Amino acid sequence: MSITPAPAAPATEVHVQLPQAAPDHERVLITRGPRSGLTIIVAVHSTVLGQALGGARLWRYEHWTDALGDALRLSQAMTMKNAAAGLARGGGKSVVAIPAGVELDEAGRRDAMLDLGDAVESLGGAYMTAEDVGTSAELMAVVHERTEHVCGLPAEAGGVGEPADATAAGVFAGMLATLEHVFGSDDPAGRHFVVAGLGQVGGRLARMLAARGARLTVTDVFDGKRALAEELGAAWVDPAEAHRIEADVFVPCGLGGVLTGQVVSELRVRAVVGAANNQLAARGVADRLRERGIAWAPDFVVNAGGVVYLDLASTPGVTAAELDARIAGIGDTIGAVLREADASGTTTLDAAERLALARLRSGR
C-alpha cells in the first residue's frame, strides 16, 4: 500500500462544524485503522426500529473532526430517512477520513475497507453498512471479508448490487409529486430543471428528465461531465451559478449543505427536489424556503429509494413488483408532506420530521 500526496482539490473537501449540543447517538466508535492508518468513525444514532443501516463514506477532510461532524449528522439523518420510509431499520453511518493532501492507491483503499469491516464487526450487529460517497459495491465486497453486516454487494458476490437506480427512481417519484403539488400537473415535459451534480444519481435523473421532454441546465465540479450535457442537449453552467438560473426546479445532487440562506435568497425556482443528503446548511433555511414560496422536498424522504432497495431486495420473499411499488410510494409520501405543510402552515421539514418521529415514538 502507498499513500501519496494528492493534487489540491478544494471543491471536493468539506468542512463540517461539530454540533454544540451533546449528540443523542447510542454509540459512536472512533478508531485508527491498523492497516490503513486512517481514522474510521462509525456513528450509530438509533436502533429503536431495528439494526441501524447507513452507507460508508470514503472522503477527504481537512481535519478528522470534520469527518466526525459528518458522521454525526448523516447517521441522525439516516434514522429519520429509514423511519419515514417505513423500514424496520435504525440509523447509522460510517466515515473513513482521508486527510487533506493524501490520495489512496488501490491497495490503500482495500486496507481502508478491511479496517472498516473490523470496526463494523466490533459493534456486534448494531449497524449494517453499505456503499455511499467514495465507495462502491466492489469495495463493500472487501468489507464483507471482515464482517457479515454489510449489504449492497455485487451481484456476482451474491449481493443486490448498487442502489443508484433505486435512489434515482425514488427522487424522480418525489419530483413528479412535487410538480403535481406546485403546478397542478406531474408532467415534466417542457419544464426547466437545473441539475447540480451529475454523479451516479444526478446523471440518472438528468437522463430520466430528458427522456420525458424536460429542458435541462446541468453542472458538476468535474468538467468531464460536460459530455453528458452534450449527449442530452442540456445547457452547461458553472457550479457556482447553478442556483441562480431561472427555472422551475432546482435539483441538488452533490454534497450536503448546498442550501444556505444566501443561496435560497438567490434561487429563481418554484421547487427544490434533489438527491443530495443534508441539503439544508441550517435548520432555519427551511423557514426561508417557505417564506419565499419554494416547495422543498425533504432530502431524507425523497432520496430514500436506495436504502429501501438495499433493505427489501435483501429480504426473502419480497418481489420485484413489491419493491418497485415501495420506491414509487416515495412520491405519495412527498405529496402528503407537501400537503401537510401547507395545511398546518409549517415547513416541509417539520411535516416530514413529524412523520418520522411518530414511527420512532411508537417503536414500529
mmCIF file of C-alpha atoms in Angstrom:
data_model
loop_
_atom_site.group_PDB
_atom_site.id
_atom_site.type_symbol
_atom_site.label_atom_id
_atom_site.label_comp_id
_atom_site.label_asym_id
_atom_site.label_seq_id
_atom_site.Cartn_x
_atom_site.Cartn_y
_atom_site.Cartn_z
ATOM 1 C CA MET A 1 0.000 0.000 0.000
ATOM 2 C CA SER A 2 1.146 3.539 -0.622
ATOM 3 C CA ILE A 3 -0.260 6.890 0.388
ATOM 4 C CA THR A 4 0.837 9.751 -1.788
ATOM 5 C CA PRO A 5 0.124 13.463 -1.797
ATOM 6 C CA ALA A 6 -2.949 14.339 -3.800
ATOM 7 C CA PRO A 7 -3.372 17.386 -6.009
ATOM 8 C CA ALA A 8 -5.238 20.193 -4.318
ATOM 9 C CA ALA A 9 -8.974 19.695 -4.671
ATOM 10 C CA PRO A 10 -10.748 22.302 -2.531
ATOM 11 C CA ALA A 11 -14.047 21.731 -4.341
ATOM 12 C CA THR A 12 -14.228 18.167 -3.025
ATOM 13 C CA GLU A 13 -13.221 18.876 0.587
ATOM 14 C CA VAL A 14 -15.867 19.505 3.190
ATOM 15 C CA HIS A 15 -15.809 21.393 6.463
ATOM 16 C CA VAL A 16 -18.430 20.276 8.936
ATOM 17 C CA GLN A 17 -18.851 22.137 12.207
ATOM 18 C CA LEU A 18 -19.310 19.849 15.190
ATOM 19 C CA PRO A 19 -22.659 20.238 16.957
ATOM 20 C CA GLN A 20 -22.531 22.275 20.161
ATOM 21 C CA ALA A 21 -25.067 20.084 21.950
ATOM 22 C CA ALA A 22 -24.109 16.605 23.090
ATOM 23 C CA PRO A 23 -25.006 14.037 20.416
ATOM 24 C CA ASP A 24 -28.026 11.842 21.109
ATOM 25 C CA HIS A 25 -26.414 8.852 19.435
ATOM 26 C CA GLU A 26 -26.497 5.406 21.009
ATOM 27 C CA ARG A 27 -22.872 4.764 20.144
ATOM 28 C CA VAL A 28 -20.002 6.444 18.302
ATOM 29 C CA LEU A 29 -16.851 4.473 17.503
ATOM 30 C CA ILE A 30 -13.652 6.309 16.555
ATOM 31 C CA THR A 31 -10.699 4.123 15.684
ATOM 32 C CA ARG A 32 -7.437 4.196 13.754
ATOM 33 C CA GLY A 33 -7.295 1.511 11.093
ATOM 34 C CA PRO A 34 -4.275 -0.715 11.805
ATOM 35 C CA ARG A 35 -3.696 -1.433 8.103
ATOM 36 C CA SER A 36 -4.537 1.917 6.530
ATOM 37 C CA GLY A 37 -3.655 4.274 9.359
ATOM 38 C CA LEU A 38 -6.831 6.201 8.594
ATOM 39 C CA THR A 39 -9.385 7.496 11.081
ATOM 40 C CA ILE A 40 -12.576 5.448 10.895
ATOM 41 C CA ILE A 41 -15.794 6.639 12.521
ATOM 42 C CA VAL A 42 -18.972 4.605 12.908
ATOM 43 C CA ALA A 43 -21.936 6.502 14.350
ATOM 44 C CA VAL A 44 -24.983 4.502 15.459
ATOM 45 C CA HIS A 45 -27.740 7.040 16.045
ATOM 46 C CA SER A 46 -30.715 4.768 16.773
ATOM 47 C CA THR A 47 -31.685 1.111 16.819
ATOM 48 C CA VAL A 48 -35.238 1.734 18.089
ATOM 49 C CA LEU A 49 -36.788 0.358 14.895
ATOM 50 C CA GLY A 50 -34.115 -2.252 14.219
ATOM 51 C CA GLN A 51 -30.498 -2.666 13.192
ATOM 52 C CA ALA A 52 -29.022 0.659 12.105
ATOM 53 C CA LEU A 53 -28.457 0.894 8.347
ATOM 54 C CA GLY A 54 -26.458 3.553 6.533
ATOM 55 C CA GLY A 55 -23.671 3.835 3.999
ATOM 56 C CA ALA A 56 -19.890 4.099 4.321
ATOM 57 C CA ARG A 57 -18.339 7.332 3.101
ATOM 58 C CA LEU A 58 -14.685 7.405 1.968
ATOM 59 C CA TRP A 59 -13.834 11.071 1.646
ATOM 60 C CA ARG A 60 -11.155 13.710 2.068
ATOM 61 C CA TYR A 61 -11.391 16.015 5.082
ATOM 62 C CA GLU A 62 -9.267 18.899 6.290
ATOM 63 C CA HIS A 63 -9.393 17.519 9.838
ATOM 64 C CA TRP A 64 -10.669 14.307 11.402
ATOM 65 C CA THR A 65 -13.220 16.247 13.445
ATOM 66 C CA ASP A 66 -14.844 17.294 10.171
ATOM 67 C CA ALA A 67 -15.344 13.593 9.458
ATOM 68 C CA LEU A 68 -16.841 13.162 12.927
ATOM 69 C CA GLY A 69 -19.265 16.006 12.320
ATOM 70 C CA ASP A 70 -20.241 14.431 9.013
ATOM 71 C CA ALA A 71 -20.838 11.031 10.618
ATOM 72 C CA LEU A 72 -22.975 12.513 13.405
ATOM 73 C CA ARG A 73 -25.164 14.498 11.006
ATOM 74 C CA LEU A 74 -25.549 11.755 8.441
ATOM 75 C CA SER A 75 -26.339 8.996 10.933
ATOM 76 C CA GLN A 76 -29.075 11.104 12.514
ATOM 77 C CA ALA A 77 -30.484 11.776 9.050
ATOM 78 C CA MET A 78 -30.468 8.023 8.356
ATOM 79 C CA THR A 79 -32.663 7.439 11.403
ATOM 80 C CA MET A 80 -35.198 9.906 10.012
ATOM 81 C CA LYS A 81 -34.881 8.514 6.484
ATOM 82 C CA ASN A 82 -35.411 4.897 7.464
ATOM 83 C CA ALA A 83 -38.315 5.793 9.758
ATOM 84 C CA ALA A 84 -40.041 7.973 7.155
ATOM 85 C CA ALA A 85 -39.608 5.189 4.580
ATOM 86 C CA GLY A 86 -41.393 2.727 6.850
ATOM 87 C CA LEU A 87 -38.400 0.430 7.248
ATOM 88 C CA ALA A 88 -37.701 -1.699 10.317
ATOM 89 C CA ARG A 89 -34.253 -0.136 10.476
ATOM 90 C CA GLY A 90 -32.441 2.325 12.671
ATOM 91 C CA GLY A 91 -29.968 4.939 11.506
ATOM 92 C CA GLY A 92 -26.186 4.864 11.317
ATOM 93 C CA LYS A 93 -23.286 5.996 9.154
ATOM 94 C CA SER A 94 -19.610 5.245 8.775
ATOM 95 C CA VAL A 95 -16.914 7.595 7.543
ATOM 96 C CA VAL A 96 -13.344 6.779 6.562
ATOM 97 C CA ALA A 97 -11.409 10.051 6.625
ATOM 98 C CA ILE A 98 -8.702 10.670 4.053
ATOM 99 C CA PRO A 99 -6.511 13.538 5.309
ATOM 100 C CA ALA A 100 -6.251 16.627 3.130
ATOM 101 C CA GLY A 101 -3.396 16.296 0.641
ATOM 102 C CA VAL A 102 -3.406 12.490 0.709
ATOM 103 C CA GLU A 103 -4.509 10.123 -2.041
ATOM 104 C CA LEU A 104 -5.062 6.390 -1.684
ATOM 105 C CA ASP A 105 -3.954 3.852 -4.253
ATOM 106 C CA GLU A 106 -5.913 0.642 -4.872
ATOM 107 C CA ALA A 107 -4.107 -1.220 -2.092
ATOM 108 C CA GLY A 108 -4.751 1.653 0.283
ATOM 109 C CA ARG A 109 -8.467 1.556 -0.442
ATOM 110 C CA ARG A 110 -8.537 -2.160 0.172
ATOM 111 C CA ASP A 111 -6.796 -1.752 3.520
ATOM 112 C CA ALA A 112 -9.245 1.007 4.466
ATOM 113 C CA MET A 113 -12.216 -1.239 3.700
ATOM 114 C CA LEU A 114 -10.757 -4.141 5.676
ATOM 115 C CA ASP A 115 -10.305 -1.784 8.619
ATOM 116 C CA LEU A 116 -13.870 -0.569 8.198
ATOM 117 C CA GLY A 117 -15.091 -4.170 8.226
ATOM 118 C CA ASP A 118 -13.326 -4.785 11.531
ATOM 119 C CA ALA A 119 -14.866 -1.630 13.004
ATOM 120 C CA VAL A 120 -18.368 -2.633 11.900
ATOM 121 C CA GLU A 121 -17.889 -6.170 13.200
ATOM 122 C CA SER A 122 -16.818 -4.851 16.613
ATOM 123 C CA LEU A 123 -20.303 -3.355 17.100
ATOM 124 C CA GLY A 124 -21.855 -6.810 17.295
ATOM 125 C CA GLY A 125 -24.581 -6.316 14.708
ATOM 126 C CA ALA A 126 -25.867 -2.930 15.872
ATOM 127 C CA TYR A 127 -25.001 -1.450 12.462
ATOM 128 C CA MET A 128 -25.040 -2.612 8.852
ATOM 129 C CA THR A 129 -23.051 -0.672 6.292
ATOM 130 C CA ALA A 130 -23.407 -0.194 2.526
ATOM 131 C CA GLU A 131 -21.902 1.942 -0.200
ATOM 132 C CA ASP A 132 -22.008 5.732 -0.144
ATOM 133 C CA VAL A 133 -19.951 8.612 -1.486
ATOM 134 C CA GLY A 134 -16.472 7.382 -2.403
ATOM 135 C CA THR A 135 -17.294 3.692 -2.063
ATOM 136 C CA SER A 136 -18.912 1.075 -4.288
ATOM 137 C CA ALA A 137 -20.429 -2.384 -4.371
ATOM 138 C CA GLU A 138 -16.968 -3.767 -5.153
ATOM 139 C CA LEU A 139 -15.485 -2.078 -2.080
ATOM 140 C CA MET A 140 -18.351 -3.433 0.021
ATOM 141 C CA ALA A 141 -17.233 -6.904 -1.057
ATOM 142 C CA VAL A 142 -13.890 -6.136 0.618
ATOM 143 C CA VAL A 143 -15.695 -5.013 3.789
ATOM 144 C CA HIS A 144 -17.563 -8.326 3.641
ATOM 145 C CA GLU A 145 -14.274 -10.189 4.085
ATOM 146 C CA ARG A 146 -14.289 -8.930 7.697
ATOM 147 C CA THR A 147 -17.994 -8.744 8.602
ATOM 148 C CA GLU A 148 -21.393 -10.104 7.618
ATOM 149 C CA HIS A 149 -23.011 -6.767 8.493
ATOM 150 C CA VAL A 150 -22.812 -5.236 5.021
ATOM 151 C CA CYS A 151 -25.251 -5.067 2.105
ATOM 152 C CA GLY A 152 -25.206 -3.888 -1.486
ATOM 153 C CA LEU A 153 -22.595 -6.424 -2.562
ATOM 154 C CA PRO A 154 -22.016 -7.023 -6.276
ATOM 155 C CA ALA A 155 -24.425 -9.473 -7.915
ATOM 156 C CA GLU A 156 -21.556 -11.841 -8.718
ATOM 157 C CA ALA A 157 -20.834 -11.982 -4.978
ATOM 158 C CA GLY A 158 -24.424 -12.883 -4.202
ATOM 159 C CA GLY A 159 -25.499 -9.349 -3.371
ATOM 160 C CA VAL A 160 -28.137 -6.981 -4.744
ATOM 161 C CA GLY A 161 -25.689 -4.551 -6.349
ATOM 162 C CA GLU A 162 -25.530 -0.776 -6.213
ATOM 163 C CA PRO A 163 -28.686 1.158 -5.259
ATOM 164 C CA ALA A 164 -28.232 4.184 -7.527
ATOM 165 C CA ASP A 165 -31.060 3.182 -9.885
ATOM 166 C CA ALA A 166 -33.459 2.861 -6.959
ATOM 167 C CA THR A 167 -32.332 6.154 -5.430
ATOM 168 C CA ALA A 168 -32.895 7.947 -8.733
ATOM 169 C CA ALA A 169 -36.296 6.289 -9.177
ATOM 170 C CA GLY A 170 -37.372 7.452 -5.726
ATOM 171 C CA VAL A 171 -36.197 11.004 -6.312
ATOM 172 C CA PHE A 172 -37.974 11.027 -9.658
ATOM 173 C CA ALA A 173 -41.208 9.868 -7.998
ATOM 174 C CA GLY A 174 -40.841 12.657 -5.454
ATOM 175 C CA MET A 175 -40.156 15.106 -8.247
ATOM 176 C CA LEU A 176 -43.374 14.167 -10.055
ATOM 177 C CA ALA A 177 -45.351 14.558 -6.832
ATOM 178 C CA THR A 178 -43.812 17.996 -6.282
ATOM 179 C CA LEU A 179 -44.654 19.066 -9.819
ATOM 180 C CA GLU A 180 -48.261 17.990 -9.247
ATOM 181 C CA HIS A 181 -48.419 19.954 -5.995
ATOM 182 C CA VAL A 182 -46.837 23.124 -7.354
ATOM 183 C CA PHE A 183 -48.044 23.240 -10.958
ATOM 184 C CA GLY A 184 -51.139 21.018 -10.934
ATOM 185 C CA SER A 185 -49.557 18.525 -13.338
ATOM 186 C CA ASP A 186 -46.847 15.933 -12.840
ATOM 187 C CA ASP A 187 -45.676 16.090 -16.447
ATOM 188 C CA PRO A 188 -42.027 17.262 -16.660
ATOM 189 C CA ALA A 189 -42.243 17.893 -20.415
ATOM 190 C CA GLY A 190 -41.339 21.486 -21.153
ATOM 191 C CA ARG A 191 -40.391 22.216 -17.534
ATOM 192 C CA HIS A 192 -36.914 23.596 -16.845
ATOM 193 C CA PHE A 193 -34.768 21.671 -14.353
ATOM 194 C CA VAL A 194 -31.315 22.654 -13.073
ATOM 195 C CA VAL A 195 -29.414 19.503 -12.067
ATOM 196 C CA ALA A 196 -26.394 20.316 -9.887
ATOM 197 C CA GLY A 197 -24.221 17.213 -9.659
ATOM 198 C CA LEU A 198 -24.049 14.531 -12.357
ATOM 199 C CA GLY A 199 -22.766 11.590 -10.371
ATOM 200 C CA GLN A 200 -24.379 8.169 -10.031
ATOM 201 C CA VAL A 201 -27.814 9.549 -9.143
ATOM 202 C CA GLY A 202 -27.735 13.024 -10.668
ATOM 203 C CA GLY A 203 -26.693 11.646 -14.035
ATOM 204 C CA ARG A 204 -29.518 9.115 -13.964
ATOM 205 C CA LEU A 205 -32.036 11.823 -13.061
ATOM 206 C CA ALA A 206 -30.821 14.004 -15.922
ATOM 207 C CA ARG A 207 -31.370 11.116 -18.349
ATOM 208 C CA MET A 208 -34.829 10.375 -16.951
ATOM 209 C CA LEU A 209 -35.881 14.009 -17.221
ATOM 210 C CA ALA A 210 -34.513 14.338 -20.747
ATOM 211 C CA ALA A 211 -36.418 11.221 -21.777
ATOM 212 C CA ARG A 212 -39.626 12.852 -20.546
ATOM 213 C CA GLY A 213 -39.079 16.026 -22.567
ATOM 214 C CA ALA A 214 -37.739 18.300 -19.844
ATOM 215 C CA ARG A 215 -35.486 21.243 -20.564
ATOM 216 C CA LEU A 216 -32.177 20.844 -18.717
ATOM 217 C CA THR A 217 -29.409 23.012 -17.385
ATOM 218 C CA VAL A 218 -26.711 20.920 -15.701
ATOM 219 C CA THR A 219 -23.420 21.277 -13.873
ATOM 220 C CA ASP A 220 -20.793 19.335 -11.971
ATOM 221 C CA VAL A 221 -17.495 20.140 -10.247
ATOM 222 C CA PHE A 222 -15.836 17.713 -12.675
ATOM 223 C CA ASP A 223 -15.588 19.253 -16.110
ATOM 224 C CA GLY A 224 -15.604 15.827 -17.753
ATOM 225 C CA LYS A 225 -19.344 15.651 -17.104
ATOM 226 C CA ARG A 226 -19.857 18.123 -19.954
ATOM 227 C CA ALA A 227 -20.029 15.105 -22.232
ATOM 228 C CA LEU A 228 -23.332 14.089 -20.639
ATOM 229 C CA ALA A 229 -24.683 17.610 -21.092
ATOM 230 C CA GLU A 230 -23.838 17.463 -24.785
ATOM 231 C CA GLU A 231 -25.390 14.000 -25.112
ATOM 232 C CA LEU A 232 -28.660 15.185 -23.575
ATOM 233 C CA GLY A 233 -28.728 18.548 -25.328
ATOM 234 C CA ALA A 234 -28.543 20.286 -21.953
ATOM 235 C CA ALA A 235 -27.101 23.702 -21.235
ATOM 236 C CA TRP A 236 -23.973 23.770 -19.052
ATOM 237 C CA VAL A 237 -23.436 26.290 -16.268
ATOM 238 C CA ASP A 238 -20.641 26.924 -13.780
ATOM 239 C CA PRO A 239 -21.371 25.159 -10.463
ATOM 240 C CA ALA A 240 -21.310 28.448 -8.557
ATOM 241 C CA GLU A 241 -24.015 29.876 -10.805
ATOM 242 C CA ALA A 242 -26.388 26.898 -10.974
ATOM 243 C CA HIS A 243 -28.704 28.063 -8.201
ATOM 244 C CA ARG A 244 -29.133 31.470 -9.847
ATOM 245 C CA ILE A 245 -30.611 30.063 -13.067
ATOM 246 C CA GLU A 246 -34.268 30.923 -13.588
ATOM 247 C CA ALA A 247 -36.083 27.595 -13.890
ATOM 248 C CA ASP A 248 -38.927 25.519 -12.479
ATOM 249 C CA VAL A 249 -37.000 23.097 -10.252
ATOM 250 C CA PHE A 250 -33.535 23.129 -8.707
ATOM 251 C CA VAL A 251 -32.126 19.591 -8.320
ATOM 252 C CA PRO A 252 -29.157 19.406 -5.898
ATOM 253 C CA CYS A 253 -27.359 16.070 -6.297
ATOM 254 C CA GLY A 254 -23.887 16.776 -4.904
ATOM 255 C CA LEU A 255 -22.627 17.115 -1.347
ATOM 256 C CA GLY A 256 -24.749 18.436 1.501
ATOM 257 C CA GLY A 257 -25.151 21.929 2.893
ATOM 258 C CA VAL A 258 -25.866 23.476 -0.505
ATOM 259 C CA LEU A 259 -28.982 25.328 0.653
ATOM 260 C CA THR A 260 -27.621 28.217 2.663
ATOM 261 C CA GLY A 261 -29.598 31.329 3.488
ATOM 262 C CA GLN A 262 -27.728 33.204 0.785
ATOM 263 C CA VAL A 263 -28.356 30.509 -1.840
ATOM 264 C CA VAL A 264 -32.073 30.383 -1.040
ATOM 265 C CA SER A 265 -32.337 34.174 -1.343
ATOM 266 C CA GLU A 266 -30.890 33.848 -4.858
ATOM 267 C CA LEU A 267 -32.976 30.887 -6.059
ATOM 268 C CA ARG A 268 -35.266 31.595 -9.018
ATOM 269 C CA VAL A 269 -37.321 28.404 -8.974
ATOM 270 C CA ARG A 270 -40.650 27.190 -7.628
ATOM 271 C CA ALA A 271 -39.341 23.940 -6.111
ATOM 272 C CA VAL A 272 -36.218 22.149 -4.887
ATOM 273 C CA VAL A 273 -36.079 18.359 -5.227
ATOM 274 C CA GLY A 274 -32.742 16.553 -5.251
ATOM 275 C CA ALA A 275 -30.769 13.501 -4.205
ATOM 276 C CA ALA A 276 -28.145 15.222 -2.026
ATOM 277 C CA ASN A 277 -28.155 14.371 1.667
ATOM 278 C CA ASN A 278 -28.471 17.079 4.340
ATOM 279 C CA GLN A 279 -29.214 19.829 1.855
ATOM 280 C CA LEU A 280 -30.039 22.481 4.459
ATOM 281 C CA ALA A 281 -26.976 24.292 5.772
ATOM 282 C CA ALA A 282 -29.008 25.193 8.861
ATOM 283 C CA ARG A 283 -32.462 24.333 10.115
ATOM 284 C CA GLY A 284 -33.712 27.892 9.668
ATOM 285 C CA VAL A 285 -33.197 27.602 5.910
ATOM 286 C CA ALA A 286 -36.421 25.570 5.757
ATOM 287 C CA ASP A 287 -38.286 28.631 7.063
ATOM 288 C CA ARG A 288 -36.636 30.814 4.452
ATOM 289 C CA LEU A 289 -37.726 28.424 1.690
ATOM 290 C CA ARG A 290 -41.311 28.584 2.923
ATOM 291 C CA GLU A 291 -41.201 32.384 3.160
ATOM 292 C CA ARG A 292 -40.110 32.543 -0.470
ATOM 293 C CA GLY A 293 -42.849 30.150 -1.577
ATOM 294 C CA ILE A 294 -40.375 27.497 -2.738
ATOM 295 C CA ALA A 295 -41.584 23.918 -2.226
ATOM 296 C CA TRP A 296 -38.744 21.822 -0.804
ATOM 297 C CA ALA A 297 -38.956 18.026 -0.845
ATOM 298 C CA PRO A 298 -37.067 16.985 2.323
ATOM 299 C CA ASP A 299 -33.975 15.063 1.296
ATOM 300 C CA PHE A 300 -34.277 12.309 3.876
ATOM 301 C CA VAL A 301 -37.674 11.399 2.420
ATOM 302 C CA VAL A 302 -37.113 11.875 -1.297
ATOM 303 C CA ASN A 303 -33.749 10.111 -1.572
ATOM 304 C CA ALA A 304 -34.740 7.010 0.414
ATOM 305 C CA GLY A 305 -35.071 4.767 -2.652
ATOM 306 C CA GLY A 306 -31.558 3.412 -2.256
ATOM 307 C CA VAL A 307 -31.966 2.340 1.351
ATOM 308 C CA VAL A 308 -35.413 0.892 0.607
ATOM 309 C CA TYR A 309 -33.822 -1.149 -2.169
ATOM 310 C CA LEU A 310 -30.916 -2.359 -0.027
ATOM 311 C CA ASP A 311 -33.243 -3.404 2.762
ATOM 312 C CA LEU A 312 -36.081 -5.012 0.824
ATOM 313 C CA ALA A 313 -34.079 -6.553 -2.029
ATOM 314 C CA SER A 314 -32.152 -8.488 0.620
ATOM 315 C CA THR A 315 -35.351 -9.676 2.324
ATOM 316 C CA PRO A 316 -36.519 -13.163 1.278
ATOM 317 C CA GLY A 317 -39.947 -13.240 -0.338
ATOM 318 C CA VAL A 318 -40.063 -9.598 -1.463
ATOM 319 C CA THR A 319 -40.903 -9.492 -5.178
ATOM 320 C CA ALA A 320 -39.595 -7.010 -7.714
ATOM 321 C CA ALA A 321 -43.115 -5.608 -8.108
ATOM 322 C CA GLU A 322 -43.416 -5.022 -4.365
ATOM 323 C CA LEU A 323 -40.022 -3.330 -4.296
ATOM 324 C CA ASP A 324 -40.893 -1.061 -7.217
ATOM 325 C CA ALA A 325 -44.172 -0.123 -5.542
ATOM 326 C CA ARG A 326 -42.403 0.823 -2.308
ATOM 327 C CA ILE A 327 -39.938 3.033 -4.167
ATOM 328 C CA ALA A 328 -42.724 4.644 -6.208
ATOM 329 C CA GLY A 329 -44.535 5.245 -2.916
ATOM 330 C CA ILE A 330 -41.912 7.859 -2.059
ATOM 331 C CA GLY A 331 -43.899 10.132 -4.355
ATOM 332 C CA ASP A 332 -47.023 9.562 -2.263
ATOM 333 C CA THR A 333 -45.106 10.384 0.906
ATOM 334 C CA ILE A 334 -43.703 13.594 -0.561
ATOM 335 C CA GLY A 335 -47.169 14.615 -1.710
ATOM 336 C CA ALA A 336 -48.513 14.044 1.805
ATOM 337 C CA VAL A 337 -45.657 16.046 3.347
ATOM 338 C CA LEU A 338 -46.243 18.985 1.000
ATOM 339 C CA ARG A 339 -49.983 18.999 1.711
ATOM 340 C CA GLU A 340 -49.478 18.710 5.473
ATOM 341 C CA ALA A 341 -47.003 21.603 5.476
ATOM 342 C CA ASP A 342 -49.468 23.815 3.626
ATOM 343 C CA ALA A 343 -52.408 22.783 5.805
ATOM 344 C CA SER A 344 -50.550 23.344 9.082
ATOM 345 C CA GLY A 345 -48.658 26.439 7.978
ATOM 346 C CA THR A 346 -45.312 24.820 8.794
ATOM 347 C CA THR A 347 -42.223 23.912 6.822
ATOM 348 C CA THR A 348 -41.905 20.684 4.892
ATOM 349 C CA LEU A 349 -39.016 19.845 7.236
ATOM 350 C CA ASP A 350 -41.366 19.980 10.224
ATOM 351 C CA ALA A 351 -44.000 17.930 8.411
ATOM 352 C CA ALA A 352 -41.525 15.238 7.367
ATOM 353 C CA GLU A 353 -39.980 15.042 10.827
ATOM 354 C CA ARG A 354 -43.401 14.588 12.419
ATOM 355 C CA LEU A 355 -43.948 11.612 10.115
ATOM 356 C CA ALA A 356 -40.629 10.007 11.073
ATOM 357 C CA LEU A 357 -40.852 10.791 14.783
ATOM 358 C CA ALA A 358 -44.313 9.242 15.014
ATOM 359 C CA ARG A 359 -42.802 5.911 13.951
ATOM 360 C CA LEU A 360 -39.844 6.274 16.295
ATOM 361 C CA ARG A 361 -42.068 7.032 19.263
ATOM 362 C CA SER A 362 -44.293 4.046 18.521
ATOM 363 C CA GLY A 363 -41.250 1.821 18.028
ATOM 364 C CA ARG A 364 -42.765 0.211 14.938
#
